[in-house]
Structure formats: C-alpha cells, structure tokens
Coordinates of C-alpha atoms in Angstrom, one line a residue:
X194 CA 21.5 6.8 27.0
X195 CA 18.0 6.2 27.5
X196 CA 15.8 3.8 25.9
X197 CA 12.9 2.0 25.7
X198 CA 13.6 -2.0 25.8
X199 CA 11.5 -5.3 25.7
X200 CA 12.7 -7.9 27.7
X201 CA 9.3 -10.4 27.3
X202 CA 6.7 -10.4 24.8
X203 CA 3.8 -9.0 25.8
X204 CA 1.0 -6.5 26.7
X205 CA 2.0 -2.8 26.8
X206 CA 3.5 -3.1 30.0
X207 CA 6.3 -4.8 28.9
X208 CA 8.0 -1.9 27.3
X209 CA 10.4 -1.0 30.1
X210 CA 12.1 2.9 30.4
X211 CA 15.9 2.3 31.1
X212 CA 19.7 3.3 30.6
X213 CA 21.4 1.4 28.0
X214 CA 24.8 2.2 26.1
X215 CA 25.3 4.4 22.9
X216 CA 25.3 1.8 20.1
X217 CA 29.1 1.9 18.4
X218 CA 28.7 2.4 14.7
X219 CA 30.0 0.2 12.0
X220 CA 32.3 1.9 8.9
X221 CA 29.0 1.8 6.6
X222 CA 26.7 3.4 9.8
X223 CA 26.2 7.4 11.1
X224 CA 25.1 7.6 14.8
X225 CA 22.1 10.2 15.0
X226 CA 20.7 11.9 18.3
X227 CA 18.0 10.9 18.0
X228 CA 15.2 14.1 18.6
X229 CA 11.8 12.2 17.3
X230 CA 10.5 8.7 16.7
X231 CA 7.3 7.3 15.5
X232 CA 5.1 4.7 16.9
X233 CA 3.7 2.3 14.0
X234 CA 1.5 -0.4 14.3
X235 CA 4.6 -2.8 13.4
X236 CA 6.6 -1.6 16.8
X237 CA 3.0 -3.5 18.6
X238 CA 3.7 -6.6 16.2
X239 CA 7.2 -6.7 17.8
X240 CA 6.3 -6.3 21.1
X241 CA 3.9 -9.3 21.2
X242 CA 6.4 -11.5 19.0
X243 CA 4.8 -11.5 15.6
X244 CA 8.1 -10.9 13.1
X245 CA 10.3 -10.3 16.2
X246 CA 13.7 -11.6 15.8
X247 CA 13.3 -13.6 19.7
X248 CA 16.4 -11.8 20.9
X249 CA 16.0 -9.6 24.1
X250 CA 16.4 -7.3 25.2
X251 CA 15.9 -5.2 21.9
X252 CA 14.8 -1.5 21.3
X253 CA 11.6 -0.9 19.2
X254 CA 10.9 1.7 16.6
X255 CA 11.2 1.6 12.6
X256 CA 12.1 5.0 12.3
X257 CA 13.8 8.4 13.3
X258 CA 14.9 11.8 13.1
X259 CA 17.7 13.6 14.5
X260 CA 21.4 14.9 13.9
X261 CA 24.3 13.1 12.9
X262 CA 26.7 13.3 15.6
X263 CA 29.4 10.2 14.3
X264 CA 30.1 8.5 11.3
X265 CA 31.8 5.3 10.4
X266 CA 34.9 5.1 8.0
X267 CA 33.2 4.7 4.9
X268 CA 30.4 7.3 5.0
X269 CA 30.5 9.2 1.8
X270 CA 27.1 11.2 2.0
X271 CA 26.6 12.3 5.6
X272 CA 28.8 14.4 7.9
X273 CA 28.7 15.2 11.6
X274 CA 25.6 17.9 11.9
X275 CA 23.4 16.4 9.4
X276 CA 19.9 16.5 9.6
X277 CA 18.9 13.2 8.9
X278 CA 15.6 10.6 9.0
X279 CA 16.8 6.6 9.6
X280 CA 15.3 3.1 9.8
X281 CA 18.0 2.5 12.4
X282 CA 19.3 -1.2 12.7
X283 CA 18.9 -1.7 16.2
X284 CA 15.0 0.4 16.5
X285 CA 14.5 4.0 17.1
X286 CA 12.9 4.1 20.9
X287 CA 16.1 6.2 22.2
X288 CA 18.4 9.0 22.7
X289 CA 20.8 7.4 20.1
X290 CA 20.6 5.2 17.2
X291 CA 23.1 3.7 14.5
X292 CA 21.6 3.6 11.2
X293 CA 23.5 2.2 7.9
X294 CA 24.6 4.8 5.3
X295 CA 21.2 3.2 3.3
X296 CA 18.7 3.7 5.1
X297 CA 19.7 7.4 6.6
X298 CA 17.7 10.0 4.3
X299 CA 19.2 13.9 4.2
X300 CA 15.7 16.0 5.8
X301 CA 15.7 19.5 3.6
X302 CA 15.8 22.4 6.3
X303 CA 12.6 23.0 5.8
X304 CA 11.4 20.1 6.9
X305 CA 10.8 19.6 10.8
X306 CA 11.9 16.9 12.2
X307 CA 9.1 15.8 13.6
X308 CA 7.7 15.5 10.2
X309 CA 10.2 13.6 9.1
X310 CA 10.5 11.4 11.7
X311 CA 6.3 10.7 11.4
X312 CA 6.7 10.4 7.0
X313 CA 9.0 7.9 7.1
X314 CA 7.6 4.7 7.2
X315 CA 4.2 5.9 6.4
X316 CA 5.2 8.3 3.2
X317 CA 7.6 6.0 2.0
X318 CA 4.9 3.1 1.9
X319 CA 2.3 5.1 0.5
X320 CA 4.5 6.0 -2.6
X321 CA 6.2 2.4 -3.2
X322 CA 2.4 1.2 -2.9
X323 CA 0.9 3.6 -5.4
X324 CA 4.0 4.6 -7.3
X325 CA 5.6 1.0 -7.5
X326 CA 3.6 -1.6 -6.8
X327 CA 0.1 -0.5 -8.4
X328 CA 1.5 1.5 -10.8
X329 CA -1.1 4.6 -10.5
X330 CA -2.5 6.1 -13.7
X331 CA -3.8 9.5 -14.0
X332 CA -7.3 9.5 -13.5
X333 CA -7.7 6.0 -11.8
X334 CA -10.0 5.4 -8.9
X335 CA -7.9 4.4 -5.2
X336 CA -9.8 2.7 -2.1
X337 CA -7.9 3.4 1.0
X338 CA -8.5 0.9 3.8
X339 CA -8.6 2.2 7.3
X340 CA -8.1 5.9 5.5
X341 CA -8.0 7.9 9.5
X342 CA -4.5 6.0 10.4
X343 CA -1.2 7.3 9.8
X344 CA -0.7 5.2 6.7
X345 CA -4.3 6.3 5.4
X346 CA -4.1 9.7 5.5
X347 CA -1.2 10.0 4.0
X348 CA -1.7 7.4 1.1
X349 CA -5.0 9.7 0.2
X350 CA -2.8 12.7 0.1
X351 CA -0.3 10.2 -1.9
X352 CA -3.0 8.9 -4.5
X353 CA -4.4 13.0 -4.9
X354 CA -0.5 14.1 -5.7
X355 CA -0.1 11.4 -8.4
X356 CA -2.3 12.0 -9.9
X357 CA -5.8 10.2 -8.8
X358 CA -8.9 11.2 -10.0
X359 CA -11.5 9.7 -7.5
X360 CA -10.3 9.3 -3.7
X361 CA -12.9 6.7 -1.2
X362 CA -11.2 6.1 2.0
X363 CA -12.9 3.8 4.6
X364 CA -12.9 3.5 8.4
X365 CA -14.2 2.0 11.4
X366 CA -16.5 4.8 12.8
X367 CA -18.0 8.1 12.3
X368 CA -15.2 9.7 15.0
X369 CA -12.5 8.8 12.2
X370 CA -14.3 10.2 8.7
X371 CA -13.1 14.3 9.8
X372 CA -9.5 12.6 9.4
X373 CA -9.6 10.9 6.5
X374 CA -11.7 13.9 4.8
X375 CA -8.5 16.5 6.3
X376 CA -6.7 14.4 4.2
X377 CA -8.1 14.7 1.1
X378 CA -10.5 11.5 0.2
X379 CA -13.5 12.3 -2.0
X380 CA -15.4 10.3 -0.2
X381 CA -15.2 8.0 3.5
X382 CA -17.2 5.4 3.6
X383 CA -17.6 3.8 7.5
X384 CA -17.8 0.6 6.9
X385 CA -19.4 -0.6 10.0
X386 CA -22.2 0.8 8.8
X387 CA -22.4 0.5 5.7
X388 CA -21.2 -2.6 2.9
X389 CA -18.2 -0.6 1.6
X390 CA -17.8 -2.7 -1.7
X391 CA -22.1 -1.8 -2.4
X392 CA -21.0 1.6 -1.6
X393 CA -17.8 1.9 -3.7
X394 CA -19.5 0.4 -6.7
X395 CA -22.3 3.4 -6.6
X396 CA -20.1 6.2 -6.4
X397 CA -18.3 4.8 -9.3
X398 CA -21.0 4.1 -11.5
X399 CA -20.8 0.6 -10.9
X400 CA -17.0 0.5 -12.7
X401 CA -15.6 0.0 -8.9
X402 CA -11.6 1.1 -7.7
X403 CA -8.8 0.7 -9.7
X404 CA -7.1 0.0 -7.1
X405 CA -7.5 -0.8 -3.7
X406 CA -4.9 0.0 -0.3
X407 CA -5.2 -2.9 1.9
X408 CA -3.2 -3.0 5.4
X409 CA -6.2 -5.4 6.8
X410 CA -6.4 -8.4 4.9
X411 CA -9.2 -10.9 7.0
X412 CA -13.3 -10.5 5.7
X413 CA -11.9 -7.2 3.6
X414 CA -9.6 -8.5 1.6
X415 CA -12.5 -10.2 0.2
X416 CA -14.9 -8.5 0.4
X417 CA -12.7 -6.2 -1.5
X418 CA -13.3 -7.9 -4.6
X419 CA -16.4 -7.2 -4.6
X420 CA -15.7 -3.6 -5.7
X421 CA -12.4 -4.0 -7.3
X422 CA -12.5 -2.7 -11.0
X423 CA -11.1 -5.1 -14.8
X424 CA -7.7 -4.1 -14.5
X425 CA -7.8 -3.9 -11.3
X426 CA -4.7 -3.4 -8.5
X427 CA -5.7 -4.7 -5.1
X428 CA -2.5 -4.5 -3.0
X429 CA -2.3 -6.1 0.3
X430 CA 0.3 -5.0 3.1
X431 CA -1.0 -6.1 6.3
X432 CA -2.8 -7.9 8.5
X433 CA -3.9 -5.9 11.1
X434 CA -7.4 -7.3 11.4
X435 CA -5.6 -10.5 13.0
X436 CA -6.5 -12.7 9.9
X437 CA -5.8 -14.3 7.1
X438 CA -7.9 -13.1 3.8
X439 CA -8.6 -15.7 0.9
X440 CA -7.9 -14.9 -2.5
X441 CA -9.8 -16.5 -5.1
X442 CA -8.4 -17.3 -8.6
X443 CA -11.7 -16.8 -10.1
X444 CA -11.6 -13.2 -9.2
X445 CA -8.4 -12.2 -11.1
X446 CA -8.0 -14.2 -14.7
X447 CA -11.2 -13.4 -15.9
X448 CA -11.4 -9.5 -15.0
X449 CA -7.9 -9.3 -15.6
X450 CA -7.5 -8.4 -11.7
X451 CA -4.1 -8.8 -9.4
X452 CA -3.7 -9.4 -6.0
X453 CA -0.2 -8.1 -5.5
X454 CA 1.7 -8.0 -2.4
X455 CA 4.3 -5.4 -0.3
X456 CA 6.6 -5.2 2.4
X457 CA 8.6 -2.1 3.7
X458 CA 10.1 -4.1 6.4
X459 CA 11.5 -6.7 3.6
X460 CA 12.3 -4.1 1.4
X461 CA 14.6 -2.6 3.8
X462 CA 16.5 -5.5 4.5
X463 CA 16.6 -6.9 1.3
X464 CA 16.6 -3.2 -1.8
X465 CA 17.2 -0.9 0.6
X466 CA 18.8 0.8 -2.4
X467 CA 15.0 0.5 -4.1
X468 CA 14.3 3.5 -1.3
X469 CA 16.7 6.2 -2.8
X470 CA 14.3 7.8 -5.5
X471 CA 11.0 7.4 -2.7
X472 CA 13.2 9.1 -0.2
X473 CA 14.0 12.2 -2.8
X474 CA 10.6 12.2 -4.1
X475 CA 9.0 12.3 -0.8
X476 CA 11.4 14.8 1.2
X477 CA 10.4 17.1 -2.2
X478 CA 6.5 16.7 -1.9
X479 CA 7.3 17.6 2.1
X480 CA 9.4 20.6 1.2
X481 CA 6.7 21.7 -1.3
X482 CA 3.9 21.2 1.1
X483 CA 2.4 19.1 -0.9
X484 CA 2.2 16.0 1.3
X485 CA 1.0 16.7 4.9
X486 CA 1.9 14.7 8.2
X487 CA -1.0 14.8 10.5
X488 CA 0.2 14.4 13.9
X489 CA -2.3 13.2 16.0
X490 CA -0.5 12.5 19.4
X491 CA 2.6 12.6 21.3
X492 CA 4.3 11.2 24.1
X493 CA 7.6 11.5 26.1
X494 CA 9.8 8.7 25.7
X495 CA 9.3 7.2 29.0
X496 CA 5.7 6.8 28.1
X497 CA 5.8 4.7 25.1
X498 CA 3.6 2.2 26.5
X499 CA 1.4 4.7 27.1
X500 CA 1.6 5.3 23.2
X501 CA 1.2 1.8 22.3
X502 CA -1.9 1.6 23.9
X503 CA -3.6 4.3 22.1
X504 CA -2.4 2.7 18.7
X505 CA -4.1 -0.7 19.8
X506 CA -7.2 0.9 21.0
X507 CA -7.9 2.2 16.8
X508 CA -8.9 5.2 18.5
X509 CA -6.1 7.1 17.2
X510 CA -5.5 9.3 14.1
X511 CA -3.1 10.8 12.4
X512 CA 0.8 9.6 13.4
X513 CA 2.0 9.3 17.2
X514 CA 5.2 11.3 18.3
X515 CA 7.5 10.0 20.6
X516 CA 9.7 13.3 21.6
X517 CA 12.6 12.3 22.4
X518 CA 14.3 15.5 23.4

C-alpha cells in the first residue's frame, strides 16, 4: 500500500511518500480501505517529536474513513463492507489501516465519508469538551479560542446545538472572522486587535463566559481569567501557542471558578469505551444536518507535507482532506 511515513523528526519535509505493507489485523481489529484522512494539528506535534512514541518509521494521522474490507476473529459489530470512521492504531496517512473494534464508529449512509473522516477528532472533542467536561447549561455563555480552525468551528456549532445561549469565538486576524461567523458564533472577537477578555466582559454585561474552549494555553490561558464568569468552566486542551499558561489559585476558590483539563488522545488509549455515546450522538447531529464539517482544503496523499504546512502557517480554516482514493 501506500503511505505516508516519518523516518526523522522534523520540518515538513520529513513526511516521506512510500510503499509499505497492509497492516495484519488482530482478532479485536477490522482493516478499512482507507478513502479519507484528516490532517490535525496533533499529526504536526508527532512529526516534530512532541508526544511521539520515538519509534520510526511510523504512519501519522488520528483518524479515518473508509470500508471495512477484513475483520479479526472476535469482531461482533462490523462486517466486511462497512462504512466506517477509525482512530486507527498505527495512524491514518494510507491506503489501509487496522483500527480496534473500539475505536471504529458505523458512518450512517448519509453521511459522506469525507465528513466523517474531517468530524472525528474535531466533533468528538467538541462534544466531550462541552457535553462532558464543562457540563453545558442551557443558556450559558461559551468563548471559543481560535474559533476559524477545525476544532473552532465546529465547537461553536457544538455549543449552539446544546443548547448555548451566547456564542464569542476569537481569532488571530480579520481573514479568519467569515469562518468562525459560517459557523455560528454571535460574535468574533480578533484578538490581535483587540483585548478579548475587555471585549468579552462588554458583550456580556460585564457577567463574562461561562465557559471558555481553550486549545492555546500560553498569555490566554490567563488572560482568560480575566473574562471567565462565578461558576465558571475554563477548559484547557492544548498548547498550540508553544507555551505553558499559569493558573492562579486565587482565580478559582473565591469565584467558585475551575480550570479543568482534557485529552482525546488519552481518552482513546485509556476509556475508549467513554467514546460510544459521543460517537452516536455525533453521527446523529451529522445525519440531521445539524452539525456542519467545513472543509477548508484538500490534498492528495502524496502531498501531505504539503498539507502540513498550510496547518502550521494558521492560515487555514475549516478541516484539511487528505483524499486518499
């Protein structure tokens, strides 16, 4: 099959277009032909070596979409034919891909693949974040950090279908607010302009979020604070700024505030079986129309490097494609 492999970390470059075997799946695995992959901003982490495993050559991707064309001995729920989206165990950058019976999700017919491989990842977060993690009431008022990306847009269109009241989503230029106001969000607030947490505070009376989406920790997390409403849910899921953000005890005990924490990656390795219900409830707002996948960009397979720098440049929006067939 082909692939996409790392052999170094490194710049962009690095990903290397090559032949590689068919992965053998175990009796708890299906084997899916693959048809589309996504590009996340964690496939760039790997590459350079942050939260890589140091073992080369390896395939990148988080997640897929295709047809199930093997199965292992104890697969109960999936048979040869099956349309299927994956977090495969061995990344999702290739013709083929083994994924366990646990993280393989049933795509409704009416759901393109290509939309299910680009929801995966950034749907499924998006819901645990809201859903799970903050615990979203009706009414409440959700920051989304870096609202143009794949994760942004659809954690606006997330927070509107559970039931939000107020929407602010915040990016890094005016090229990025038509994105993040497709989406849904209320209000975008470019925060190289302007002091987002000022900003926020206004357009809520001076009540601030009740809860705030952060992927980019550094100076935001923060500066988030500074907005963040009593009661209060800032949840942090990334770094993508490149630095740490400090979290003061002062700004939680008093306001009855919480910093909480999440993880897909960690999720998947260690409650995969926590992803069930978001794959059911996810796969139903999709089927519905009620969540849309903004496709920004796609690329062949054999230009994934190609993809990767477009990601790192922040001058993309919506999710990239990688088409596999």
């Amino acid at each position: 099959m082909k692939a996409i492999t790392v052999t170094q970390y490194g710049n962009p470059d690095v990903l290397t277009y090559t032949e590689m075997e068919i992965p053998k799946v175990k009796q708890d695995q299906v084997l899916i032909k693959v048809e589309k992959a996504s590009v996340n901003f964690a496939d760039v982490k790997a590459r350079i070596g942050q939260g890589g495993t140091g073992l080369f050559p390896f395939i990148p991707g988080l997640d897929a979409a295709g047809v199930v064309v093997e199965i292992g001995s104890e697969i109960t729920n999936f048979k040869i034919g099956d349309r299927v989206a994956a977090f495969p165990s061995e990344g999702s950058y290739s013709e083929y891909a083994a994924a366990d019976e646990n993280l393989t999700f049933a795509v409704p017919d009416e759901v393109e693949l290509d939309i299910a491989a680009a929801s995966l990842t950034v749907s499924f977060l998006s819901y645990k974040l809201l859903a799970d993690i903050a615990g979203i009431q009706n009414g409440e008022t959700v920051l989304v950090h870096s609202g143009a990306g794949g994760v942004g847009t659809t954690a606006i269109q997330m927070a509107k279908i559970l039931g939000a009241g107020l929407v602010i989503g915040t990016v890094g230029s005016e090229t990025k607010v038509p994105a993040a106001v497709e989406a849904g969000s209320d209000h975008v607030i470019v925060y190289e302009q302007n002091d987002f947490a000022e900003k926020v505070m206004d357009l809520t009376g001076g009540k601030g979020a009740d809860i705030i989406l952060d992927s980019l920790a550094g100076s935001i997390t923060q500066k988030s604070f500074g907005c963040l409403a009593d009661y209060g849910r800032l949840v942090q899921f990334g770094n993508s700024s490149g630095k740490q953000g400090i979290i003061n005890t002062n700004d939680l005990h008093k306001s009855c505030r919480s910093a909480l924490g999440y993880s897909l990656g960690t999720t998947r390795k260690k409650r995969p079986e926590s992803l069930r219900e978001t794959a059911q409830k996810v796969m139903q707002y999709l089927k519905e129309q009620k969540l849309h996948i903004r496709i920004g960009h796609r690329f062949p397979l054999a230009e994934a490097a190609e993809a990767h720098k477009l990601i790192e440049s922040r001058m993309s929006t919506g999710k990239i494609i990688l088409d596999i067939r």
